[in-house]
Amino acid sequence: MAISKKVLEFNKNDDEMRLKISTLEQKLAIIYEGGGKKRIEKLHAKGKLSARERIDLLLDPESDRFEMGAIAGYGMYEKHGGCPSAGVVVVIGYVQGKQCIVVANDATVKAGAWFPITGKKNLRAQEIAMENKLPIIYLVDSAGVYLPLQDEIFPDKEHFGRIFRNNAVMSSMGIVQIAAVMGSCVAGGAYLPIMSDESLIVNKTGTIFLAGSYLVKAAVGETIDNETLGGARTHTEISGVCDYSTETDEECLSTIRDLMDKIGFTETAGFDRKDSLPPARNPKDIYGILPEQRSKPYNVKDILKCIVDESKFTEYKANYGKSIVCAYARIDGWSVGIVANQREIVRTASGEMQFGGVIYSDSADKASRFIMNCNQKNIPLVFLQDVTGFMVGSKSEHGGIIKDGAKLVSAMANSIVPKFTIVMGNSYGAGNYAMCGKAYDPRLIVGWPTAEIAVMSGASAAKVLLQIEVASMKKRDEEITPEHKKELFDKIKNRYDEQTSPYYAASRLWLDAIIDPVDTRKIISLGIDMANHKKAEKPYNVGVIQT
């Protein structure tokens, strides 16, 4: 029996996605080793656990978790020896049934020193805690600022000092902060434990001081060892900086679990949840649905059926503005409003063709109204991005595409219900903004291995830049052969393609993570559970909108 073309296409897409996921898993396996197995063995020889081992012991066994920023720093700082996971592990998980965010310095990466991307990742962790009123636990083991790059991490607004400003702000917000000093805690970083609600220190391995013994000797001529200067006994019996002294990493983590167990529950944001029901369609069908070639059309509703409970959703204005699909559904029991780009080529009621991945005026208008409705009903929003931008040309401009796009951006940007963004494929230009890109404060933003984020595709950018280069050469009366033209095009495209890669985006924290599409349900559910800790602080108001 002959296999249909549709089945062959599905299988080809499936193979390509599985290959991308395998590549992701291989990269993550290396990243999870931090500074390498030998450095982990050195930690163990000192009686210390690695950052990820500490987190594993701290979190509830077999509970859901999400590691934010595992790919941060990927491919960066190579001349400095690299900085896997930005030298700090950040995980959203559960301790004694209470959701929290854990920030653990990785001492195998330059002794836990802070690179510029380390500061950015720590600030992102604190931002998540503040947005969602989520308890935050710091597992401190850091040598402080990485001095060769101090000018990029020390003095500016979003640099190292912002961490301690946020400590103070979070305390005033009533957000629980617990700090455990399980290694070095030096210089400005020494303020972190005392600015937290409670602090712990591990005997013989944890130390806190503004200046170590060598600097003390140089500065004031005093000869003293680090343990006497700022060890556990000093800070629990003499200075009073720390509240609890423990003998081992394991005891320290057990004590934190005891402290978390006593925290009371607070009011919620009131997001609706019922019993979770699995999708009727296999979530792994996503692998075969999403085309291998990113220019090919597909029906995003097939993707929705792999993500939402029972594969059921109620589509809003189904026959209007078809290049965006808006729908009410449930994900892991949570009520959600979904705004998804439609890549299928569709025909409007007037007979016009709408091409996939493009936002038209009617689509922008529909999505704006839908977002307002979700805010009115207190329903979290999920954006599924596969967008090439807004429709261009005289017809669109005369029809007011800029006005309709502004309406969508305003409705989305002012949303008071939490927003979650999944970059499935393309995320180009103003489409990235309108569909809740990183600049518009999604509570979490993740990408599939097929994601691309840029002003435009590599091929489109290369064509534009090549035209500029050719025009410049003609002005200089330089000839350009077809071969030279192709060479220039390929060079520009390859450079641009590297920058549109999801790994490039995730390394710089434009994405919180790259995930297996099958994990999309889990990430959204964990995110809404997190957002449910904090009520909106203001009423929904979109301001001035041209209609």
Coordinates of C-alpha atoms in Angstrom, one line a residue:
M1 CA 0.0 0.0 0.0
A2 CA 1.4 3.4 -1.0
I3 CA 2.2 5.9 1.7
S4 CA 0.4 9.2 1.1
K5 CA 2.4 12.4 0.4
K6 CA 0.9 13.9 3.6
V7 CA 2.2 11.0 5.8
L8 CA 5.6 11.2 4.2
E9 CA 5.7 15.0 4.9
F10 CA 4.6 14.3 8.5
N11 CA 7.4 11.7 9.0
K12 CA 10.0 14.0 7.4
N13 CA 9.0 16.9 9.8
D14 CA 9.0 14.5 12.7
D15 CA 12.5 13.3 11.9
E16 CA 13.8 16.8 11.6
M17 CA 12.3 17.9 14.9
R18 CA 13.6 14.9 16.7
L19 CA 17.1 15.7 15.3
K20 CA 16.9 19.2 16.7
I21 CA 15.7 18.0 20.1
S22 CA 18.6 15.5 20.1
T23 CA 21.0 18.4 19.4
L24 CA 19.5 20.4 22.2
E25 CA 19.8 17.5 24.7
Q26 CA 23.5 17.0 23.7
K27 CA 24.3 20.6 24.2
L28 CA 22.5 20.7 27.6
A29 CA 24.3 17.5 28.8
I30 CA 27.6 19.4 28.4
I31 CA 26.2 22.6 29.9
Y32 CA 25.0 20.7 33.0
E33 CA 28.5 19.6 33.8
G34 CA 29.4 23.3 34.4
G35 CA 33.1 23.7 34.6
G36 CA 33.6 20.0 34.0
K37 CA 33.7 16.7 35.9
K38 CA 37.2 17.3 37.4
R39 CA 36.0 20.5 39.1
I40 CA 32.9 18.8 40.4
E41 CA 35.2 16.1 41.9
K42 CA 37.3 18.8 43.6
L43 CA 34.1 20.2 45.2
H44 CA 33.2 16.7 46.4
A45 CA 36.7 16.3 47.9
K46 CA 36.0 19.5 50.0
G47 CA 32.7 18.0 51.2
K48 CA 30.6 20.2 48.9
L49 CA 27.9 19.4 46.4
S50 CA 27.6 20.9 43.0
A51 CA 24.9 23.6 42.3
R52 CA 22.6 21.2 40.6
E53 CA 23.1 18.5 43.3
R54 CA 22.1 21.1 45.9
I55 CA 19.0 22.0 44.0
D56 CA 18.1 18.3 43.5
L57 CA 18.2 17.8 47.3
L58 CA 16.3 21.0 48.1
L59 CA 13.4 20.5 45.8
D60 CA 10.5 18.1 46.4
P61 CA 11.3 14.7 44.8
E62 CA 9.5 14.1 41.4
S63 CA 7.9 17.5 41.5
D64 CA 7.6 19.7 38.4
R65 CA 10.5 22.1 37.8
F66 CA 11.7 24.5 35.1
E67 CA 15.3 25.5 34.7
M68 CA 15.5 29.1 33.5
G69 CA 18.5 30.2 31.4
A70 CA 20.4 26.9 31.2
I71 CA 21.8 28.1 27.8
A72 CA 22.7 31.6 29.1
G73 CA 26.3 32.4 28.2
Y74 CA 26.4 29.7 25.5
G75 CA 29.1 30.5 23.0
M76 CA 30.0 33.7 24.9
Y77 CA 33.3 34.7 26.7
E78 CA 35.3 32.0 24.8
K79 CA 38.6 33.8 25.3
H80 CA 37.9 33.8 29.1
G81 CA 37.3 30.1 29.1
G82 CA 33.5 30.2 28.7
C83 CA 30.7 30.6 31.1
P84 CA 28.2 27.7 30.9
S85 CA 24.8 28.5 32.3
A86 CA 26.2 32.0 33.1
G87 CA 27.8 30.4 36.1
V88 CA 24.6 30.2 38.1
V89 CA 21.7 27.7 38.0
V90 CA 18.1 29.1 38.3
V91 CA 15.2 26.7 38.8
I92 CA 11.5 27.3 39.5
G93 CA 10.2 24.4 41.5
Y94 CA 8.6 23.3 44.7
V95 CA 9.9 23.0 48.3
Q96 CA 7.6 21.4 50.8
G97 CA 4.8 21.9 48.3
K98 CA 5.4 25.6 48.0
Q99 CA 6.5 27.0 44.7
C100 CA 9.7 29.1 44.8
I101 CA 12.7 30.1 42.7
V102 CA 16.2 28.8 43.6
V103 CA 19.4 30.6 42.5
A104 CA 22.5 28.6 43.0
N105 CA 26.0 29.8 42.1
D106 CA 28.1 27.2 40.2
A107 CA 31.5 27.2 41.9
T108 CA 32.9 25.0 39.1
V109 CA 32.7 28.0 36.7
K110 CA 35.4 30.5 37.6
A111 CA 34.7 29.9 41.3
G112 CA 31.2 31.1 40.8
A113 CA 32.4 34.6 39.7
W114 CA 30.0 37.0 38.1
F115 CA 30.2 37.6 34.4
P116 CA 28.0 40.3 32.8
I117 CA 25.5 37.5 31.7
T118 CA 25.5 36.2 35.3
G119 CA 24.2 39.6 36.5
K120 CA 21.5 39.6 33.8
K121 CA 20.4 36.1 34.8
N122 CA 20.3 36.9 38.5
L123 CA 18.2 40.0 37.8
R124 CA 15.9 37.9 35.6
A125 CA 15.4 35.5 38.5
Q126 CA 14.6 38.4 40.9
E127 CA 12.2 39.9 38.3
I128 CA 10.3 36.6 38.2
A129 CA 10.2 36.6 42.0
M130 CA 8.8 40.1 42.1
E131 CA 6.3 39.7 39.3
N132 CA 4.8 36.7 40.9
K133 CA 5.5 37.3 44.6
L134 CA 7.5 34.0 44.6
P135 CA 9.8 33.0 47.5
I136 CA 13.4 33.0 46.4
I137 CA 16.2 30.9 47.8
Y138 CA 19.9 31.8 47.2
L139 CA 22.5 29.1 47.5
V140 CA 25.6 31.3 47.6
D141 CA 29.0 30.0 46.5
S142 CA 30.7 32.8 44.6
A143 CA 34.1 34.6 44.3
G144 CA 32.3 37.8 43.4
V145 CA 32.7 40.0 40.2
Y146 CA 34.9 38.5 37.5
L147 CA 37.5 41.2 37.5
P148 CA 38.7 41.2 33.8
L149 CA 35.1 42.2 32.9
Q150 CA 34.3 44.4 35.9
D151 CA 33.4 47.4 33.8
E152 CA 30.5 45.4 32.2
I153 CA 29.1 44.1 35.5
F154 CA 29.8 46.6 38.3
P155 CA 28.6 50.2 37.9
D156 CA 25.5 50.5 35.7
K157 CA 21.8 50.4 36.6
E158 CA 21.2 46.8 35.6
H159 CA 24.5 45.5 37.0
F160 CA 25.7 43.8 40.2
G161 CA 24.5 46.5 42.6
R162 CA 20.9 46.1 41.4
I163 CA 20.8 42.7 43.1
F164 CA 20.9 44.2 46.5
R165 CA 18.5 47.0 45.6
N166 CA 16.1 44.2 44.6
N167 CA 16.7 42.4 47.9
A168 CA 15.5 45.5 49.7
V169 CA 12.5 46.0 47.4
M170 CA 11.4 42.4 47.7
S171 CA 11.6 42.5 51.4
S172 CA 9.3 45.5 51.4
M173 CA 6.9 43.6 49.1
G174 CA 6.7 40.7 51.6
I175 CA 8.5 38.2 49.4
V176 CA 10.3 35.5 51.4
Q177 CA 14.1 35.5 50.8
I178 CA 16.4 32.8 52.3
A179 CA 20.1 32.8 51.7
A180 CA 22.4 29.9 52.4
V181 CA 26.2 30.5 52.3
M182 CA 27.6 27.3 51.1
G183 CA 31.0 28.6 49.9
S184 CA 32.5 32.0 49.3
C185 CA 30.4 35.1 49.8
V186 CA 32.7 38.1 49.3
A187 CA 32.9 41.9 48.8
G188 CA 29.5 43.4 47.8
G189 CA 28.0 40.0 47.6
A190 CA 28.4 39.8 51.4
Y191 CA 25.3 42.0 51.7
L192 CA 23.0 39.4 50.2
P193 CA 22.7 37.1 53.3
I194 CA 21.9 39.9 55.7
M195 CA 19.5 41.5 53.3
S196 CA 17.5 38.3 53.1
D197 CA 14.9 37.4 55.7
E198 CA 17.0 34.5 57.1
S199 CA 20.5 33.2 56.4
L200 CA 22.3 30.0 56.9
I201 CA 26.0 29.1 56.7
V202 CA 27.9 25.8 56.3
N203 CA 30.7 25.3 58.8
K204 CA 34.3 25.2 57.4
T205 CA 33.2 25.7 53.8
G206 CA 31.0 28.9 54.0
T207 CA 32.7 32.3 54.5
I208 CA 31.4 35.8 54.4
F209 CA 33.5 39.0 54.4
L210 CA 33.9 42.3 52.6
A211 CA 37.6 41.6 52.0
G212 CA 39.5 38.3 52.3
S213 CA 42.6 37.7 54.4
Y214 CA 45.1 38.8 51.7
L215 CA 43.3 42.0 51.1
V216 CA 42.9 42.7 54.9
K217 CA 46.7 42.2 55.2
A218 CA 47.4 44.6 52.4
A219 CA 44.8 47.2 53.6
V220 CA 45.2 47.3 57.4
G221 CA 48.2 45.0 58.1
E222 CA 46.2 42.5 60.0
T223 CA 47.2 38.8 59.7
I224 CA 44.1 36.5 60.0
D225 CA 42.8 33.4 58.3
N226 CA 39.5 33.4 56.3
E227 CA 37.7 31.0 58.7
T228 CA 38.4 33.3 61.7
L229 CA 37.6 36.3 59.6
G230 CA 34.3 35.2 58.3
G231 CA 33.5 31.6 58.9
A232 CA 30.3 30.0 60.4
R233 CA 31.4 30.4 64.0
T234 CA 32.3 34.0 63.5
H235 CA 29.0 34.9 61.9
T236 CA 26.6 32.9 64.2
E237 CA 28.3 33.4 67.5
I238 CA 30.1 36.8 67.2
S239 CA 28.8 39.1 64.4
G240 CA 25.2 37.7 64.3
V241 CA 25.2 38.0 60.5
C242 CA 23.8 34.5 60.0
D243 CA 20.9 32.8 61.8
Y244 CA 21.7 29.1 61.4
S245 CA 25.0 27.2 61.4
T246 CA 25.1 23.7 59.7
E247 CA 27.8 21.2 59.4
T248 CA 27.2 19.9 55.9
D249 CA 25.5 20.9 52.6
E250 CA 22.9 18.3 53.2
E251 CA 22.0 19.6 56.7
C252 CA 21.8 23.1 55.3
L253 CA 19.4 22.1 52.6
S254 CA 17.3 20.1 55.1
T255 CA 17.1 23.2 57.3
I256 CA 15.9 25.3 54.4
R257 CA 13.2 22.7 53.7
D258 CA 12.1 23.0 57.4
L259 CA 11.9 26.8 57.1
M260 CA 9.9 26.6 53.9
D261 CA 7.5 24.1 55.5
K262 CA 6.4 26.7 58.0
I263 CA 5.6 29.5 55.5
G264 CA 1.9 30.4 55.4
F265 CA -0.2 30.6 52.2
T266 CA -1.3 34.0 50.9
E267 CA -4.3 35.0 48.7
T268 CA -4.2 34.1 45.0
A269 CA -4.9 36.0 41.8
G270 CA -7.9 33.8 41.4
F271 CA -7.1 32.2 38.0
D272 CA -9.6 29.4 37.3
R273 CA -8.5 25.8 37.4
K274 CA -10.2 22.5 37.0
D275 CA -9.0 18.9 37.0
S276 CA -6.3 18.4 34.3
L277 CA -7.2 16.3 31.3
P278 CA -4.6 15.2 28.7
P279 CA -4.9 16.3 25.1
A280 CA -6.9 13.9 22.9
R281 CA -4.1 14.2 20.3
N282 CA -0.6 13.0 21.1
P283 CA 1.6 16.0 22.0
K284 CA 4.4 14.4 20.0
D285 CA 2.4 14.9 16.9
I286 CA 3.7 18.5 17.0
Y287 CA 7.0 17.1 15.7
G288 CA 5.3 16.0 12.4
I289 CA 2.9 19.0 12.1
L290 CA 5.5 21.8 12.2
P291 CA 7.1 21.9 8.7
E292 CA 10.7 21.2 8.2
Q293 CA 10.9 24.2 5.9
R294 CA 9.8 27.3 7.8
S295 CA 8.2 28.9 4.7
K296 CA 5.7 26.1 4.3
P297 CA 2.1 26.5 5.6
Y298 CA 0.4 24.4 8.3
N299 CA -2.7 24.8 10.5
V300 CA -1.9 26.0 13.9
K301 CA -5.1 24.6 15.2
D302 CA -3.5 21.1 14.9
I303 CA -0.8 22.4 17.2
L304 CA -3.4 23.6 19.7
K305 CA -5.0 20.1 19.8
C306 CA -1.6 18.7 20.9
I307 CA -1.4 21.2 23.8
V308 CA -4.8 22.0 25.3
D309 CA -6.9 19.7 27.6
E310 CA -9.0 17.2 25.6
S311 CA -7.8 19.0 22.4
K312 CA -10.8 21.2 22.9
F313 CA -10.9 25.0 22.4
T314 CA -13.5 27.7 21.7
E315 CA -12.4 29.8 18.8
Y316 CA -13.1 33.5 19.0
K317 CA -14.2 35.2 15.7
A318 CA -13.3 32.0 13.8
N319 CA -14.2 33.5 10.4
Y320 CA -12.6 36.9 10.8
G321 CA -9.0 37.9 10.8
K322 CA -7.9 34.4 10.0
S323 CA -4.1 35.0 10.1
I324 CA -4.3 35.0 13.9
V325 CA -6.2 32.3 15.9
C326 CA -7.7 33.4 19.2
A327 CA -9.2 30.8 21.4
Y328 CA -10.3 30.0 25.0
A329 CA -9.1 26.6 26.3
R330 CA -7.6 24.8 29.3
I331 CA -4.0 23.8 29.8
D332 CA -3.4 21.3 32.6
G333 CA -6.7 22.5 34.0
W334 CA -5.9 26.2 33.9
S335 CA -8.2 28.5 31.9
V336 CA -6.2 30.3 29.2
G337 CA -6.7 32.6 26.3
I338 CA -4.5 31.7 23.3
V339 CA -3.3 34.1 20.6
A340 CA -1.6 32.1 17.9
N341 CA -0.2 33.0 14.5
Q342 CA -1.8 31.0 11.6
R343 CA 0.7 29.8 9.0
E344 CA -2.0 28.3 6.8
I345 CA -2.9 30.3 3.7
V346 CA -6.5 31.2 4.1
R347 CA -9.2 33.1 2.1
T348 CA -11.3 35.8 3.7
A349 CA -15.0 36.3 3.3
S350 CA -14.3 38.9 0.6
G351 CA -12.3 36.4 -1.3
E352 CA -8.8 37.8 -0.5
M353 CA -5.9 35.5 0.3
Q354 CA -4.1 35.9 3.6
F355 CA -0.7 34.4 3.7
G356 CA 0.6 32.5 6.7
G357 CA 2.6 34.1 9.5
V358 CA 1.6 37.6 8.5
I359 CA -0.5 39.9 10.7
Y360 CA -3.2 41.8 8.8
S361 CA -5.4 44.6 10.0
D362 CA -8.4 42.4 10.7
S363 CA -6.3 39.9 12.6
A364 CA -4.7 42.7 14.7
D365 CA -8.2 44.1 15.4
K366 CA -9.5 40.7 16.5
A367 CA -6.5 39.9 18.7
S368 CA -6.8 43.3 20.4
R369 CA -10.4 42.7 21.3
F370 CA -9.7 39.2 22.5
I371 CA -6.8 40.3 24.8
M372 CA -9.2 43.0 26.3
N373 CA -11.8 40.3 26.9
C374 CA -9.2 38.0 28.7
N375 CA -8.2 40.9 31.0
Q376 CA -11.9 41.6 31.7
K377 CA -12.4 37.9 32.6
N378 CA -9.1 37.4 34.5
I379 CA -7.8 34.8 32.1
P380 CA -4.0 34.4 31.6
L381 CA -2.8 34.8 28.0
V382 CA -0.6 32.4 26.0
F383 CA 1.0 33.7 22.8
L384 CA 2.2 31.1 20.2
Q385 CA 4.6 32.9 17.9
D386 CA 5.3 32.0 14.3
V387 CA 5.2 35.4 12.7
T388 CA 7.0 37.1 9.8
G389 CA 5.6 40.6 10.6
F390 CA 2.8 42.9 9.6
M391 CA 1.4 43.0 6.0
V392 CA 3.1 45.7 3.9
G393 CA 2.2 47.5 0.7
S394 CA 0.0 50.4 -0.3
K395 CA -3.3 48.6 0.3
S396 CA -2.3 47.8 3.9
E397 CA -0.8 51.2 4.6
H398 CA -3.9 52.9 3.2
G399 CA -6.1 50.6 5.3
G400 CA -4.4 51.7 8.5
I401 CA -2.2 48.7 9.3
I402 CA 0.0 50.8 11.5
K403 CA -3.0 52.0 13.5
D404 CA -4.3 48.5 13.9
G405 CA -0.9 47.2 14.8
A406 CA -0.6 49.9 17.4
K407 CA -3.9 48.9 18.9
L408 CA -2.7 45.3 19.2
V409 CA 0.6 46.3 20.8
S410 CA -1.2 48.6 23.3
A411 CA -3.8 46.0 24.3
M412 CA -1.1 43.4 24.8
A413 CA 1.5 45.7 26.5
N414 CA -1.0 47.0 29.1
S415 CA -2.4 43.6 29.9
I416 CA -2.6 43.0 33.7
V417 CA -3.2 39.2 33.4
P418 CA 0.0 37.2 33.1
K419 CA 1.4 36.6 29.6
F420 CA 3.4 33.5 28.5
T421 CA 5.1 33.4 25.1
I422 CA 6.1 30.3 23.1
V423 CA 8.2 31.0 20.0
M424 CA 7.4 28.0 17.8
G425 CA 9.0 29.2 14.6
N426 CA 9.6 32.7 13.1
S427 CA 9.6 35.7 15.3
Y428 CA 10.5 38.6 13.0
G429 CA 10.3 42.3 13.2
A430 CA 7.3 44.1 14.7
G431 CA 5.5 40.7 14.8
N432 CA 7.8 39.8 17.7
Y433 CA 6.6 42.8 19.6
A434 CA 2.9 42.4 18.8
M435 CA 2.9 38.8 19.9
C436 CA 4.5 39.6 23.3
G437 CA 8.2 39.4 22.7
K438 CA 10.7 39.7 25.6
A439 CA 10.3 43.5 25.6
Y440 CA 6.7 43.2 26.6
D441 CA 7.1 41.4 30.0
P442 CA 5.9 37.8 29.4
R443 CA 6.2 36.0 32.7
L444 CA 8.1 33.3 30.9
I445 CA 9.2 33.2 27.3
V446 CA 10.6 30.0 25.8
G447 CA 11.4 28.8 22.3
W448 CA 11.2 25.4 20.5
P449 CA 14.4 24.3 18.7
T450 CA 12.8 25.6 15.5
A451 CA 12.6 29.2 16.8
E452 CA 14.2 32.2 15.1
I453 CA 14.3 35.7 16.4
A454 CA 15.4 38.6 14.2
V455 CA 14.3 41.7 12.4
M456 CA 13.8 39.5 9.4
S457 CA 14.9 36.1 8.0
G458 CA 18.5 35.6 7.1
A459 CA 17.7 35.3 3.4
S460 CA 15.6 38.6 3.4
A461 CA 18.3 40.5 5.4
A462 CA 21.0 39.2 3.1
K463 CA 19.1 40.5 0.0
V464 CA 18.6 43.9 1.5
L465 CA 22.2 44.2 2.7
L466 CA 23.5 42.9 -0.6
Q467 CA 21.5 45.5 -2.5
I468 CA 23.1 48.3 -0.3
E469 CA 26.6 46.8 -0.8
V470 CA 26.2 46.5 -4.6
A471 CA 24.9 50.1 -4.8
S472 CA 27.9 51.3 -2.8
M473 CA 30.3 49.4 -5.1
K474 CA 28.6 50.9 -8.2
K475 CA 29.1 54.4 -6.8
R476 CA 32.8 53.6 -6.5
D477 CA 32.7 52.3 -10.1
E478 CA 33.6 48.8 -9.0
E479 CA 32.4 45.8 -11.0
I480 CA 30.7 42.9 -9.3
T481 CA 30.6 39.5 -10.9
P482 CA 27.8 37.0 -10.3
E483 CA 30.3 34.9 -8.4
H484 CA 31.3 37.7 -6.2
K485 CA 27.7 38.6 -5.7
K486 CA 26.8 35.1 -4.5
E487 CA 29.9 35.0 -2.3
L488 CA 28.8 38.3 -0.6
F489 CA 25.2 37.0 -0.3
D490 CA 26.3 33.7 1.4
K491 CA 28.7 35.6 3.7
I492 CA 26.0 38.0 4.9
K493 CA 23.3 35.3 5.2
N494 CA 25.5 32.9 7.2
R495 CA 26.4 35.7 9.7
Y496 CA 22.8 36.7 10.0
D497 CA 21.6 33.1 10.3
E498 CA 23.9 32.5 13.2
Q499 CA 22.3 35.5 15.0
T500 CA 18.8 34.2 14.4
S501 CA 19.5 30.8 16.0
P502 CA 17.5 30.0 19.2
Y503 CA 20.8 29.3 20.9
Y504 CA 22.0 32.8 20.2
A505 CA 18.8 34.1 21.7
A506 CA 18.8 31.8 24.7
S507 CA 22.5 32.5 25.4
R508 CA 21.6 36.2 25.8
L509 CA 18.4 35.5 27.8
W510 CA 16.1 36.8 25.0
L511 CA 14.5 33.4 25.7
D512 CA 14.3 31.9 29.2
A513 CA 14.9 28.4 27.7
I514 CA 14.8 26.2 24.6
I515 CA 12.3 23.4 25.3
D516 CA 11.0 20.2 23.7
P517 CA 7.6 21.1 22.3
V518 CA 6.1 18.3 24.4
D519 CA 7.0 20.2 27.6
T520 CA 5.0 23.3 26.5
R521 CA 1.9 22.3 28.6
K522 CA 4.1 21.7 31.7
I523 CA 5.9 25.1 31.4
I524 CA 2.6 27.1 30.9
S525 CA 1.0 25.3 33.8
L526 CA 3.9 25.9 36.1
G527 CA 4.0 29.5 35.0
I528 CA 0.3 30.1 35.7
D529 CA 0.7 28.4 39.1
M530 CA 3.6 30.9 39.7
A531 CA 1.6 33.9 38.5
N532 CA -1.3 33.0 40.7
H533 CA 0.6 34.0 43.8
K534 CA 0.1 37.7 43.0
K535 CA -3.0 39.7 42.2
A536 CA -2.9 42.5 39.6
E537 CA -2.0 45.8 41.2
K538 CA -4.0 48.0 38.9
P539 CA -7.1 47.9 36.8
Y540 CA -6.8 47.2 33.0
N541 CA -6.5 50.4 31.0
V542 CA -5.2 50.4 27.5
G543 CA -4.9 54.2 27.3
V544 CA -5.5 56.1 24.1
I545 CA -6.2 53.8 21.1
Q546 CA -7.1 55.0 17.6
T547 CA -10.0 53.0 16.2

